[in-house]
C-alpha cells in the first residue's frame, strides 16, 4: 500500500518545502552514490537507486509534487481520483470502487482509454574531460517505442478502423453485481473482450500486429551542459517512449561518463595538476610553462619553493554547472 512507502523528501534527505534546486542537487548526489555501475552486484544499492529515482520523478514534476504535498503517496498513485465519491447515503446500490476510493484515496483502476504518458528510456554517453568542462553535443543511439506509421497508431489495418467494443460500449470496463445482506454490491473490472481498451480490431495492422506501437532504433542529439561531472544524469523531455491514447511521450535520461584525463584531475569546479621541477629550479626560481584547459600559460615559480607547494591559477578551472564564476586550477 502507498502509506508503507518512505516519504519522498526523506528519501532524498530533504525537508518538506525543499526548492527545485535542492531537490535536483540531492538527487544527483545520491544517484551518483548508489548507481548500479558504481555498486555492481549490490542489490541493496540497486533498490536504493530505484527508490531515489522514484522520489525524484515525483518531486521534480510540478504537478505531481503539488499533489504529493497535499495528499501524500495517494496523490501520485495511478489510481488517484479515478473512482467515485463515497458512501452516498448508503442508498442500497453500493459501488465497491466508491467505498475503497473514500477509504484509501483511490478508486477504480485507471481506464486504459485515458491518455497515458510514455515510459522513460535510459542510456549513457562517454565524453572527454574537456567536453565535460566546456559542454558539447553528442548523438546517442536508443531503442524506443514509437507510434506505428502504417496505421497511425490505431492498430487497425490501413483502410480499416477500430470499432467500439459492444461488450463494454466503449468504456473499457464492465460492471458486475452481487446481492448481499447489505444490498446490491457492484464492482468494476477491465472488459475481457477488449482488455480495457474500449475498442476491438477485426483486421490488425500487419506491421504492429494490432498494438499501434513499434520499437525502433533512433539517434537523438543531446546537448551536454558545461561543467557536468562524471555519473551525472541529464534529461531530454519527450524523447522517450511514445504515450498512448494521446498521452505525452516519456523522457530520455542520459547518464554521462567522463573519461579520465592524462594530466588533470577534477575536484568540484577545481582542476588539479601536479608539475615536477628540478631542485635547482625550486631553489633559484624559474618561469614554468603550465598546461591548462585553455592552453599553456607562463607562471613564475618563486625561489625557495618547497616540494608540495600549491599555486592557484584563477579562472582556469571548470565552469559551474548552474552558472556563476568558473573555478580555479591548482
Short mmCIF file of C-alpha atoms in Angstrom, two decimals:
data_model
loop_
_atom_site.label_atom_id
_atom_site.label_comp_id
_atom_site.label_asym_id
_atom_site.label_seq_id
_atom_site.Cartn_x
_atom_site.Cartn_y
_atom_site.Cartn_z
CA UNK A 1 0.00 0.00 0.00
CA UNK A 2 1.08 3.58 -0.62
CA UNK A 3 1.37 4.52 3.05
CA UNK A 4 4.07 1.89 3.54
CA UNK A 5 6.40 3.81 1.27
CA UNK A 6 9.11 6.04 2.66
CA UNK A 7 8.48 9.78 2.43
CA UNK A 8 9.95 11.11 -0.84
CA UNK A 9 11.56 14.12 0.84
CA UNK A 10 13.12 11.83 3.45
CA UNK A 11 14.36 9.54 0.66
CA UNK A 12 16.35 12.46 -0.78
CA UNK A 13 17.44 13.68 2.67
CA UNK A 14 15.38 16.86 2.41
CA UNK A 15 12.72 18.65 4.39
CA UNK A 16 9.25 19.33 3.01
CA UNK A 17 9.22 22.55 1.03
CA UNK A 18 12.67 22.00 -0.47
CA UNK A 19 13.33 24.06 -3.59
CA UNK A 20 13.65 22.61 -7.09
CA UNK A 21 17.38 23.29 -7.00
CA UNK A 22 17.78 21.48 -3.65
CA UNK A 23 15.81 18.50 -4.97
CA UNK A 24 17.93 18.31 -8.11
CA UNK A 25 21.18 18.62 -6.18
CA UNK A 26 20.21 15.93 -3.64
CA UNK A 27 19.11 13.56 -6.41
CA UNK A 28 22.34 13.91 -8.36
CA UNK A 29 24.45 13.31 -5.29
CA UNK A 30 22.54 10.19 -4.22
CA UNK A 31 22.13 8.81 -7.74
CA UNK A 32 25.88 9.02 -8.23
CA UNK A 33 26.48 7.26 -4.90
CA UNK A 34 24.04 4.38 -5.46
CA UNK A 35 24.24 3.95 -9.26
CA UNK A 36 24.39 0.21 -10.19
CA UNK A 37 27.54 0.80 -12.25
CA UNK A 38 29.29 2.07 -9.13
CA UNK A 39 27.90 -0.79 -7.00
CA UNK A 40 27.95 -3.88 -9.25
CA UNK A 41 26.09 -6.82 -7.74
CA UNK A 42 24.89 -4.78 -4.74
CA UNK A 43 21.13 -5.37 -4.68
CA UNK A 44 20.57 -3.02 -1.76
CA UNK A 45 22.25 -0.19 -3.65
CA UNK A 46 20.17 -1.03 -6.73
CA UNK A 47 16.94 -0.88 -4.70
CA UNK A 48 18.04 2.40 -3.13
CA UNK A 49 18.82 3.80 -6.60
CA UNK A 50 15.30 2.93 -7.79
CA UNK A 51 13.79 4.48 -4.65
CA UNK A 52 15.77 7.68 -5.24
CA UNK A 53 14.68 7.77 -8.90
CA UNK A 54 11.01 7.33 -7.97
CA UNK A 55 11.21 10.16 -5.43
CA UNK A 56 12.90 12.48 -7.92
CA UNK A 57 10.41 11.69 -10.68
CA UNK A 58 7.58 12.94 -8.45
CA UNK A 59 9.29 15.89 -6.73
CA UNK A 60 10.81 17.23 -9.97
CA UNK A 61 7.39 17.39 -11.63
CA UNK A 62 5.49 20.50 -10.55
CA UNK A 63 2.04 18.92 -10.85
CA UNK A 64 2.97 15.62 -9.16
CA UNK A 65 4.84 17.46 -6.39
CA UNK A 66 1.79 19.62 -5.65
CA UNK A 67 -0.44 16.53 -5.37
CA UNK A 68 2.12 14.73 -3.24
CA UNK A 69 2.46 17.71 -0.88
CA UNK A 70 -1.31 17.75 -0.42
CA UNK A 71 -2.24 14.07 -0.42
CA UNK A 72 1.00 12.17 0.13
CA UNK A 73 1.63 8.96 -1.82
CA UNK A 74 -2.08 8.57 -2.61
CA UNK A 75 -1.95 11.77 -4.65
CA UNK A 76 0.58 10.36 -7.13
CA UNK A 77 -0.80 6.83 -7.26
CA UNK A 78 -2.06 5.98 -10.78
CA UNK A 79 -5.49 5.21 -9.27
CA UNK A 80 -5.80 8.57 -7.53
CA UNK A 81 -9.05 10.36 -8.27
CA UNK A 82 -10.26 7.74 -10.71
CA UNK A 83 -13.08 6.45 -8.56
CA UNK A 84 -16.42 7.63 -7.22
CA UNK A 85 -17.31 9.80 -4.30
CA UNK A 86 -18.03 7.74 -1.17
CA UNK A 87 -20.91 6.09 0.66
CA UNK A 88 -23.53 8.46 -0.80
CA UNK A 89 -26.12 7.96 1.93
CA UNK A 90 -25.97 4.14 1.75
CA UNK A 91 -28.82 4.01 -0.75
CA UNK A 92 -28.96 0.26 -1.40
CA UNK A 93 -26.74 0.05 -4.51
CA UNK A 94 -23.16 0.07 -3.20
CA UNK A 95 -20.21 0.64 -5.53
CA UNK A 96 -17.10 -1.08 -4.18
CA UNK A 97 -14.93 1.34 -6.17
CA UNK A 98 -16.55 4.25 -4.34
CA UNK A 99 -16.05 2.65 -0.93
CA UNK A 100 -12.39 1.83 -1.44
CA UNK A 101 -11.86 5.24 -3.04
CA UNK A 102 -13.18 7.02 0.04
CA UNK A 103 -11.06 4.91 2.40
CA UNK A 104 -7.76 4.73 0.54
CA UNK A 105 -7.82 7.90 -1.56
CA UNK A 106 -8.03 5.97 -4.80
CA UNK A 107 -10.95 4.45 -6.65
CA UNK A 108 -11.50 2.41 -9.74
CA UNK A 109 -8.48 1.34 -11.74
CA UNK A 110 -7.35 3.95 -14.22
CA UNK A 111 -9.10 3.39 -17.52
CA UNK A 112 -6.87 2.19 -20.31
CA UNK A 113 -8.81 4.51 -22.60
CA UNK A 114 -7.40 7.55 -20.75
CA UNK A 115 -4.24 9.30 -22.02
CA UNK A 116 -1.12 7.54 -20.72
CA UNK A 117 2.32 9.08 -20.68
CA UNK A 118 5.08 7.02 -22.27
CA UNK A 119 7.78 5.33 -20.21
CA UNK A 120 11.24 6.73 -19.63
CA UNK A 121 14.23 5.50 -21.62
CA UNK A 122 17.71 5.31 -20.05
CA UNK A 123 21.09 5.37 -21.78
CA UNK A 124 24.63 6.65 -21.21
CA UNK A 125 27.29 8.54 -23.16
CA UNK A 126 31.08 8.82 -22.70
CA UNK A 127 32.75 12.22 -23.16
CA UNK A 128 36.24 13.66 -22.77
CA UNK A 129 37.40 15.70 -19.76
CA UNK A 130 37.47 18.90 -21.84
CA UNK A 131 33.98 18.22 -23.23
CA UNK A 132 32.65 17.94 -19.70
CA UNK A 133 34.32 21.23 -18.78
CA UNK A 134 33.07 23.30 -21.71
CA UNK A 135 29.96 21.42 -22.82
CA UNK A 136 29.29 19.65 -26.10
CA UNK A 137 26.66 18.00 -28.23
CA UNK A 138 26.55 14.23 -28.65
CA UNK A 139 24.40 11.79 -30.57
CA UNK A 140 23.10 8.78 -28.66
CA UNK A 141 21.51 5.69 -30.20
CA UNK A 142 18.49 4.37 -28.33
CA UNK A 143 15.73 1.84 -28.80
CA UNK A 144 12.32 3.35 -28.10
CA UNK A 145 8.63 2.70 -28.71
CA UNK A 146 7.01 4.90 -31.36
CA UNK A 147 3.57 5.17 -32.90
CA UNK A 148 3.19 2.84 -35.89
CA UNK A 149 3.36 4.92 -39.06
CA UNK A 150 1.50 2.30 -41.13
CA UNK A 151 -1.73 2.55 -39.11
CA UNK A 152 -1.10 5.96 -37.46
CA UNK A 153 -1.16 4.25 -34.08
CA UNK A 154 -4.69 2.85 -34.40
CA UNK A 155 -3.58 -0.79 -34.54
CA UNK A 156 -6.02 -1.44 -37.38
CA UNK A 157 -5.05 -2.47 -40.90
CA UNK A 158 -4.72 0.56 -43.20
CA UNK A 159 -8.14 1.29 -44.74
CA UNK A 160 -9.98 -0.03 -41.68
CA UNK A 161 -10.70 1.41 -38.24
CA UNK A 162 -11.08 0.05 -34.70
CA UNK A 163 -14.69 -0.47 -33.63
CA UNK A 164 -16.31 0.40 -30.33
CA UNK A 165 -16.44 -2.66 -28.10
CA UNK A 166 -20.01 -3.92 -27.95
CA UNK A 167 -19.42 -5.72 -24.65
CA UNK A 168 -18.49 -2.59 -22.65
CA UNK A 169 -19.96 0.03 -25.00
CA UNK A 170 -16.52 1.58 -25.44
CA UNK A 171 -15.88 2.29 -21.75
CA UNK A 172 -13.19 -0.37 -21.33
CA UNK A 173 -14.79 -1.65 -18.10
CA UNK A 174 -17.65 -3.94 -17.17
CA UNK A 175 -19.73 -3.87 -14.00
CA UNK A 176 -20.74 -6.94 -12.04
CA UNK A 177 -23.37 -7.03 -9.29
CA UNK A 178 -23.84 -9.34 -6.34
CA UNK A 179 -26.77 -9.26 -3.93
CA UNK A 180 -25.80 -9.37 -0.23
CA UNK A 181 -27.49 -8.65 3.09
CA UNK A 182 -26.25 -5.06 2.76
CA UNK A 183 -27.82 -4.60 -0.64
CA UNK A 184 -26.53 -4.95 -4.17
CA UNK A 185 -22.74 -4.81 -4.24
CA UNK A 186 -21.24 -3.80 -7.57
CA UNK A 187 -17.66 -3.74 -8.78
CA UNK A 188 -15.88 -2.91 -12.00
CA UNK A 189 -13.09 -4.63 -13.93
CA UNK A 190 -11.39 -4.41 -17.32
CA UNK A 191 -13.58 -5.63 -20.14
CA UNK A 192 -12.41 -9.18 -21.03
CA UNK A 193 -13.27 -8.69 -24.71
CA UNK A 194 -11.28 -5.52 -25.47
CA UNK A 195 -8.93 -5.87 -22.45
CA UNK A 196 -9.87 -2.46 -21.17
CA UNK A 197 -9.18 -0.58 -24.40
CA UNK A 198 -12.81 0.19 -25.27
CA UNK A 199 -12.23 -0.81 -28.89
CA UNK A 200 -11.85 -4.00 -30.87
CA UNK A 201 -9.82 -4.56 -34.02
CA UNK A 202 -11.13 -7.03 -36.58
CA UNK A 203 -8.23 -6.63 -39.01
CA UNK A 204 -4.96 -5.87 -37.16
CA UNK A 205 -2.18 -3.88 -38.80
CA UNK A 206 0.43 -6.22 -40.26
CA UNK A 207 3.34 -4.01 -39.20
CA UNK A 208 2.50 -3.59 -35.49
CA UNK A 209 0.18 -6.63 -35.14
CA UNK A 210 -2.60 -4.51 -33.73
CA UNK A 211 -0.56 -2.86 -30.99
CA UNK A 212 -0.40 0.59 -32.59
CA UNK A 213 3.24 0.81 -31.47
CA UNK A 214 6.55 -0.39 -32.88
CA UNK A 215 10.07 -0.38 -31.47
CA UNK A 216 12.69 1.49 -33.46
CA UNK A 217 16.34 2.47 -33.20
CA UNK A 218 16.70 6.23 -33.06
CA UNK A 219 19.60 8.67 -32.94
CA UNK A 220 18.96 11.59 -30.59
CA UNK A 221 21.07 14.73 -30.33
CA UNK A 222 21.83 15.59 -26.71
CA UNK A 223 23.18 18.93 -25.54
CA UNK A 224 25.54 18.36 -22.60
CA UNK A 225 25.99 21.48 -20.45
CA UNK A 226 29.37 22.90 -19.46
CA UNK A 227 30.51 21.79 -16.01
CA UNK A 228 28.78 18.41 -15.96
CA UNK A 229 30.51 15.82 -13.77
CA UNK A 230 31.04 12.09 -14.07
CA UNK A 231 27.91 9.95 -13.42
CA UNK A 232 25.51 12.90 -13.53
CA UNK A 233 22.28 12.42 -15.48
CA UNK A 234 20.51 14.86 -17.79
CA UNK A 235 17.02 14.52 -19.25
CA UNK A 236 15.65 15.18 -22.71
CA UNK A 237 11.92 15.79 -22.41
CA UNK A 238 9.68 13.90 -24.80
CA UNK A 239 12.47 11.78 -26.28
CA UNK A 240 11.40 8.57 -24.53
CA UNK A 241 8.69 6.03 -25.41
CA UNK A 242 5.52 7.27 -27.09
CA UNK A 243 2.40 7.72 -24.99
CA UNK A 244 -0.93 6.06 -25.60
CA UNK A 245 -4.38 7.48 -26.26
CA UNK A 246 -2.98 10.94 -26.87
CA UNK A 247 -0.67 10.87 -23.84
CA UNK A 248 2.66 12.68 -23.99
CA UNK A 249 5.91 10.86 -24.71
CA UNK A 250 8.21 9.89 -21.85
CA UNK A 251 11.63 11.42 -21.26
CA UNK A 252 15.11 10.24 -22.16
CA UNK A 253 17.61 10.07 -19.28
CA UNK A 254 21.28 10.19 -20.26
CA UNK A 255 23.96 9.36 -17.70
CA UNK A 256 27.29 11.00 -18.55
CA UNK A 257 30.58 9.12 -18.13
CA UNK A 258 33.63 11.42 -18.16
CA UNK A 259 36.86 9.77 -19.30
CA UNK A 260 39.91 10.42 -17.07
CA UNK A 261 42.45 12.98 -18.26
CA UNK A 262 46.15 12.06 -18.53
CA UNK A 263 47.22 15.33 -16.83
CA UNK A 264 44.33 16.81 -14.87
CA UNK A 265 42.08 15.72 -12.04
CA UNK A 266 38.85 17.35 -11.01
CA UNK A 267 37.59 18.40 -7.57
CA UNK A 268 34.23 20.13 -7.95
CA UNK A 269 34.93 23.15 -10.15
CA UNK A 270 38.69 22.99 -9.43
CA UNK A 271 41.31 21.43 -11.71
CA UNK A 272 44.31 19.79 -10.06
CA UNK A 273 47.66 19.44 -11.83
CA UNK A 274 50.93 18.08 -10.46
CA UNK A 275 54.08 19.57 -12.04
CA UNK A 276 57.59 18.28 -11.41
CA UNK A 277 60.51 20.75 -11.42
CA UNK A 278 64.18 20.26 -10.64
CA UNK A 279 65.82 21.03 -7.29
CA UNK A 280 67.74 23.85 -8.96
CA UNK A 281 64.55 25.41 -10.35
CA UNK A 282 62.89 25.18 -6.95
CA UNK A 283 65.85 26.71 -5.18
CA UNK A 284 66.55 29.54 -7.61
CA UNK A 285 63.08 30.05 -9.02
CA UNK A 286 62.00 29.62 -12.63
CA UNK A 287 59.39 30.55 -15.19
CA UNK A 288 57.46 27.40 -15.96
CA UNK A 289 55.05 26.60 -18.76
CA UNK A 290 51.93 25.20 -17.11
CA UNK A 291 49.28 23.26 -19.12
CA UNK A 292 45.65 24.36 -18.58
CA UNK A 293 42.32 23.59 -20.22
CA UNK A 294 42.75 26.83 -22.18
CA UNK A 295 46.30 26.06 -23.31
CA UNK A 296 49.73 26.54 -21.73
CA UNK A 297 50.44 29.64 -19.60
CA UNK A 298 53.72 31.02 -18.20
CA UNK A 299 53.97 31.02 -14.41
CA UNK A 300 56.76 32.45 -12.27
CA UNK A 301 57.77 29.92 -9.59
CA UNK A 302 59.47 31.85 -6.78
CA UNK A 303 62.88 30.87 -5.42
CA UNK A 304 62.91 28.65 -2.37
CA UNK A 305 59.74 26.77 -3.40
CA UNK A 306 59.26 23.57 -1.38
CA UNK A 307 58.00 20.28 -2.74
CA UNK A 308 54.22 20.01 -2.37
CA UNK A 309 53.67 23.76 -2.59
CA UNK A 310 50.35 24.63 -4.23
CA UNK A 311 49.78 27.63 -6.51
CA UNK A 312 46.49 28.97 -7.87
CA UNK A 313 45.65 29.92 -11.45
CA UNK A 314 42.39 31.83 -11.10
CA UNK A 315 39.61 31.14 -13.59
CA UNK A 316 41.37 28.18 -15.18
CA UNK A 317 39.12 25.53 -13.65
CA UNK A 318 35.68 24.10 -14.50
CA UNK A 319 32.62 26.28 -15.19
CA UNK A 320 29.84 25.92 -12.64
CA UNK A 321 27.04 23.70 -13.92
CA UNK A 322 24.46 26.13 -12.56
CA UNK A 323 26.14 29.31 -13.76
CA UNK A 324 28.39 31.66 -11.83
CA UNK A 325 32.14 32.02 -11.70
CA UNK A 326 34.49 29.48 -13.21
CA UNK A 327 36.69 27.50 -10.83
CA UNK A 328 40.47 27.69 -10.46
CA UNK A 329 43.40 25.43 -11.33
CA UNK A 330 45.70 24.35 -8.53
#
